[in-house]
Coordinates of C-alpha atoms in Angstrom, one line a residue:
M15 CA 23.9 -42.9 -117.7
S16 CA 28.0 -43.1 -117.7
D17 CA 30.7 -45.8 -117.5
D18 CA 32.3 -44.9 -114.3
T19 CA 35.2 -46.7 -115.6
Y20 CA 36.2 -43.2 -117.5
W21 CA 33.5 -40.9 -115.9
T22 CA 33.0 -39.2 -112.6
G23 CA 29.9 -37.9 -113.6
D24 CA 27.4 -38.2 -116.0
P25 CA 27.6 -35.9 -119.3
Y26 CA 23.8 -35.6 -119.7
E27 CA 23.6 -33.8 -116.7
L28 CA 27.2 -32.1 -116.7
L29 CA 26.9 -30.3 -120.4
R30 CA 23.1 -29.9 -120.4
A31 CA 22.5 -26.0 -120.8
G32 CA 20.1 -25.3 -118.4
P33 CA 18.6 -21.9 -117.2
G34 CA 21.3 -19.6 -116.3
F35 CA 23.5 -21.0 -118.7
R36 CA 26.1 -18.6 -119.9
L37 CA 28.2 -20.0 -123.0
A38 CA 31.0 -17.4 -122.0
D39 CA 31.7 -18.8 -118.9
Q40 CA 32.2 -22.4 -120.6
P41 CA 35.9 -23.2 -121.2
T42 CA 36.6 -24.7 -124.3
D43 CA 39.4 -26.8 -123.6
A44 CA 38.2 -28.6 -120.2
T45 CA 37.1 -32.2 -120.1
P46 CA 33.8 -32.5 -117.9
G47 CA 33.3 -35.7 -116.0
F48 CA 36.2 -37.5 -117.9
R49 CA 39.0 -39.0 -115.9
G50 CA 42.3 -39.4 -118.0
G51 CA 43.8 -38.1 -120.9
K52 CA 43.8 -38.4 -124.5
T53 CA 44.9 -42.0 -124.5
D54 CA 42.2 -42.9 -122.4
R55 CA 39.7 -40.7 -124.1
E56 CA 40.5 -42.7 -127.1
K57 CA 40.3 -46.4 -125.8
A58 CA 36.8 -45.4 -123.8
L59 CA 35.6 -44.3 -127.5
A60 CA 36.6 -47.7 -128.8
D61 CA 35.1 -49.8 -126.1
G62 CA 32.1 -47.8 -126.6
E63 CA 31.8 -48.5 -130.0
S64 CA 30.3 -51.7 -129.7
V65 CA 27.6 -50.8 -126.9
L66 CA 26.5 -47.9 -129.3
A67 CA 26.1 -50.4 -132.1
G68 CA 24.1 -52.7 -130.2
L69 CA 22.0 -50.4 -129.2
Q70 CA 21.3 -48.7 -132.8
E71 CA 21.0 -52.3 -133.8
L72 CA 18.2 -53.1 -131.3
L73 CA 16.3 -50.0 -132.2
F74 CA 16.7 -50.8 -136.0
A75 CA 15.4 -54.1 -135.6
C76 CA 12.4 -52.7 -133.5
G77 CA 11.8 -50.2 -135.9
R78 CA 11.4 -53.2 -138.0
E79 CA 8.7 -54.7 -136.1
G80 CA 6.1 -51.7 -135.5
E81 CA 8.4 -49.5 -133.2
S82 CA 7.7 -46.2 -133.9
R83 CA 10.5 -44.4 -131.9
S84 CA 13.7 -43.0 -133.3
V85 CA 16.9 -40.9 -132.7
L86 CA 18.1 -37.3 -133.7
L87 CA 21.4 -36.3 -133.3
V88 CA 21.8 -32.0 -133.9
L89 CA 25.5 -31.2 -134.5
Q90 CA 25.9 -27.4 -134.4
A91 CA 29.2 -25.4 -134.4
M92 CA 31.5 -23.1 -135.6
D93 CA 33.6 -24.2 -138.9
T94 CA 36.3 -26.5 -137.7
A95 CA 34.5 -27.8 -134.4
G96 CA 34.7 -31.5 -135.5
K97 CA 31.5 -32.2 -136.7
G98 CA 33.0 -34.3 -139.3
G99 CA 35.0 -36.3 -136.7
I100 CA 31.9 -36.9 -134.8
V101 CA 30.1 -38.3 -137.7
S102 CA 33.0 -40.5 -138.6
H103 CA 34.4 -41.8 -135.4
V104 CA 30.8 -41.8 -133.7
I105 CA 27.9 -42.3 -136.1
G106 CA 30.3 -44.5 -137.9
A107 CA 30.6 -47.0 -135.7
M108 CA 26.7 -47.9 -136.5
N109 CA 25.4 -49.7 -139.5
P110 CA 24.8 -47.4 -142.0
G111 CA 21.5 -49.0 -142.7
G112 CA 20.1 -47.8 -139.9
V113 CA 21.4 -44.1 -139.9
H114 CA 20.1 -41.2 -141.8
Y115 CA 22.3 -38.6 -142.3
A116 CA 21.5 -35.3 -143.7
G117 CA 24.0 -32.3 -143.9
F118 CA 22.3 -28.8 -144.3
G119 CA 24.0 -26.1 -146.7
K120 CA 23.1 -23.3 -148.4
P121 CA 19.1 -23.3 -149.0
T122 CA 18.2 -23.9 -152.8
P123 CA 15.8 -21.6 -154.7
E124 CA 13.4 -24.5 -154.3
E125 CA 13.9 -24.5 -150.5
L126 CA 14.0 -20.7 -150.0
A127 CA 10.3 -20.9 -151.7
H128 CA 9.2 -22.4 -148.8
D129 CA 9.3 -21.9 -144.9
F130 CA 12.6 -22.9 -143.2
L131 CA 11.5 -25.9 -141.8
W132 CA 10.1 -27.4 -145.1
R133 CA 13.6 -29.0 -146.1
V134 CA 14.1 -30.3 -142.3
W135 CA 10.6 -32.2 -142.0
R136 CA 11.7 -34.4 -145.3
E137 CA 15.1 -35.1 -143.2
V138 CA 14.0 -36.5 -140.2
P139 CA 14.8 -39.9 -139.2
K140 CA 12.0 -43.0 -139.6
A141 CA 10.8 -45.2 -136.9
G142 CA 13.9 -47.5 -135.9
Q143 CA 16.7 -45.0 -137.5
V144 CA 19.4 -42.9 -136.0
G145 CA 19.0 -39.8 -137.9
V146 CA 21.9 -36.9 -138.0
F147 CA 21.7 -33.5 -138.7
D148 CA 25.4 -31.9 -139.6
R149 CA 24.3 -28.5 -139.3
S150 CA 20.6 -28.0 -139.1
H151 CA 17.5 -25.8 -138.4
Y152 CA 19.3 -23.8 -136.3
E153 CA 21.2 -22.3 -139.0
D154 CA 18.0 -20.2 -139.7
V155 CA 18.7 -18.5 -136.7
L156 CA 22.6 -18.6 -136.3
I157 CA 23.9 -17.4 -139.4
G158 CA 20.3 -15.5 -140.4
R159 CA 20.8 -13.5 -137.3
V160 CA 24.9 -12.7 -137.6
R161 CA 24.5 -11.8 -141.1
N162 CA 21.5 -10.1 -141.1
L163 CA 19.5 -12.4 -143.4
A164 CA 16.3 -12.0 -141.9
P165 CA 14.4 -9.5 -139.9
A166 CA 14.7 -9.7 -135.8
D167 CA 10.9 -10.2 -135.8
E168 CA 11.4 -13.4 -138.2
I169 CA 14.2 -14.9 -136.0
E170 CA 12.2 -15.0 -132.9
R171 CA 9.4 -16.5 -134.6
R172 CA 11.4 -19.0 -135.9
Y173 CA 12.4 -19.9 -132.5
G174 CA 8.8 -20.9 -131.5
A175 CA 8.5 -22.6 -134.4
I176 CA 11.5 -24.7 -133.8
N177 CA 10.3 -25.5 -130.3
A178 CA 7.0 -26.6 -131.7
F179 CA 8.7 -28.6 -134.7
E180 CA 11.0 -30.0 -131.8
R181 CA 8.0 -30.9 -129.7
E182 CA 6.0 -32.5 -132.6
L183 CA 9.0 -35.0 -133.3
T184 CA 9.4 -36.2 -129.7
E185 CA 5.5 -36.2 -129.1
A186 CA 5.5 -38.6 -131.9
G187 CA 8.6 -40.3 -130.4
T188 CA 12.3 -39.0 -131.5
T189 CA 14.7 -38.7 -129.1
I190 CA 16.5 -35.2 -129.5
V191 CA 20.0 -34.8 -128.8
K192 CA 21.4 -31.4 -129.9
V193 CA 25.0 -31.0 -129.0
M194 CA 26.6 -27.8 -129.3
L195 CA 30.8 -28.5 -130.1
H196 CA 32.3 -25.3 -128.5
L197 CA 35.3 -24.3 -130.0
G198 CA 37.9 -21.8 -128.4
R199 CA 38.8 -19.2 -130.9
D200 CA 42.5 -19.8 -130.5
E201 CA 42.0 -23.4 -131.6
Q202 CA 40.0 -22.5 -134.5
K203 CA 42.9 -20.5 -136.0
K204 CA 45.3 -23.5 -135.1
R205 CA 43.0 -25.6 -136.9
L206 CA 42.3 -23.6 -140.1
A207 CA 46.2 -22.7 -140.7
A208 CA 46.7 -26.6 -140.2
R209 CA 44.4 -27.2 -143.2
L210 CA 46.9 -24.4 -145.3
E211 CA 49.6 -26.7 -144.7
R212 CA 48.4 -29.6 -145.9
P213 CA 47.6 -30.5 -149.8
D214 CA 45.4 -33.1 -148.4
K215 CA 43.3 -30.6 -146.6
L216 CA 43.4 -27.4 -148.5
W217 CA 39.8 -28.8 -150.4
K218 CA 38.2 -28.3 -146.5
F219 CA 39.4 -24.5 -146.4
N220 CA 37.2 -22.0 -147.5
P221 CA 38.3 -18.5 -147.7
A222 CA 34.7 -17.9 -146.3
D223 CA 35.9 -19.4 -143.1
V224 CA 38.0 -16.2 -142.5
D225 CA 35.2 -13.8 -143.0
E226 CA 33.5 -15.9 -140.5
R227 CA 36.1 -15.6 -137.9
L228 CA 35.7 -12.2 -138.1
R229 CA 32.1 -12.1 -137.0
W230 CA 33.2 -14.4 -134.1
D231 CA 31.6 -12.1 -131.2
G232 CA 28.4 -12.1 -133.2
Y233 CA 28.0 -15.8 -133.5
Q234 CA 28.8 -16.1 -129.8
D235 CA 26.0 -14.0 -129.1
A236 CA 23.7 -15.7 -131.5
Y237 CA 24.6 -19.3 -129.9
Q238 CA 23.8 -18.0 -126.4
L239 CA 20.7 -16.9 -127.5
M240 CA 19.7 -19.8 -129.3
L241 CA 20.6 -21.7 -126.0
E242 CA 18.2 -19.4 -124.1
R243 CA 15.3 -19.9 -126.3
T244 CA 15.5 -23.3 -127.5
S245 CA 17.0 -25.4 -124.7
T246 CA 13.7 -27.0 -123.6
E247 CA 12.8 -30.1 -121.3
H248 CA 11.8 -32.0 -124.3
A249 CA 14.7 -30.9 -126.5
P250 CA 17.6 -29.5 -124.4
W251 CA 20.9 -28.6 -125.7
F252 CA 24.6 -30.2 -124.6
V253 CA 27.4 -27.6 -125.0
V254 CA 30.5 -30.0 -125.4
P255 CA 34.0 -28.2 -125.0
A256 CA 35.8 -29.2 -128.5
D257 CA 39.2 -28.3 -128.4
H258 CA 39.7 -31.7 -127.7
K259 CA 38.5 -33.8 -130.5
S260 CA 38.9 -37.2 -128.6
Y261 CA 37.2 -35.6 -125.5
A262 CA 34.0 -34.6 -127.8
R263 CA 33.9 -37.5 -129.6
V264 CA 33.5 -39.5 -126.4
A265 CA 30.9 -37.3 -124.7
V266 CA 28.5 -37.4 -127.9
Q267 CA 29.0 -41.0 -128.2
Q268 CA 28.2 -41.0 -124.0
L269 CA 25.1 -38.8 -124.7
L270 CA 23.6 -41.0 -127.8
T271 CA 24.4 -44.2 -125.6
A272 CA 22.4 -42.5 -122.7
A273 CA 19.7 -41.9 -125.3
L274 CA 19.0 -45.1 -126.4
Q275 CA 19.7 -47.0 -123.3
R276 CA 16.6 -44.9 -121.9
L277 CA 14.2 -46.0 -124.7
D278 CA 14.4 -49.4 -122.4
L279 CA 14.0 -51.2 -125.7
R280 CA 13.7 -55.3 -125.9
W281 CA 14.4 -57.5 -128.9
P282 CA 10.9 -58.2 -130.7
K283 CA 10.1 -62.1 -130.5
P284 CA 9.5 -63.6 -133.9
A285 CA 6.3 -64.6 -135.2
Y286 CA 7.7 -68.1 -135.7
D287 CA 8.1 -71.0 -133.8
V288 CA 12.3 -71.0 -132.7
E289 CA 12.5 -74.8 -131.7
E290 CA 10.7 -76.0 -135.1
Q291 CA 12.5 -73.9 -137.7
K292 CA 16.0 -75.3 -135.5
R293 CA 14.5 -78.6 -136.4
R294 CA 13.7 -78.0 -140.0
L295 CA 16.7 -76.4 -140.5
A296 CA 18.9 -79.5 -139.0
E297 CA 17.0 -81.8 -141.4
S298 CA 17.5 -79.8 -144.6

């Protein structure tokens, strides 16, 4: 459900990875459905902040009063694609009290001693929360496949385990919004080079990022398989072109806004008499 002030089509439909989707055919510098340039995208993002924040507050309030539903945003992408910018500029507009953020890095020895989903179950959003996975359980079928960290049959098992995990979450009331930020290889090179020119960005550069670039084609194949195996009716993938950061941010904002709107929540009614409390307050 998009704001037609800025959008010519619904991002939910335009960006969804349905049957027959081919990642290689998707331009990374496109802005599907959006009318206008960078300034318009930045204005749309600013205009949408209060709408998204209001919907999140409604979800949080309902969760406090017994509503079981929640929303989970899953972000996956190659390095420099803009996951951090999404967290800062989209999630940052929300009340942090109602947000649960989890970033999944290299598994610890304790985590490796369990099934790969063990650490993920511990971070799922509670009732009334918006959860954010900055990288996620999909690392185990992306890096795991590209670096040969697990046998092929184990990778295949994980696809099935992920689908079962996500179905269980949705059946319990969690709406899952899975976003792959689709970055171009040349654009990634520019962003990595820019980091090396700025002292305040050197901390974000990791020499291993260059090693991963050398596996680019392998990662693209792994992402294609991920989309084919795990873009389901209950938890579809959305592939968002990410060469333009402003587009990626406003597109994810729209996807989250639509997910919250589809919950069709209503403000909880108080257990007290409002008029009586107004009288008591006036007399106090």
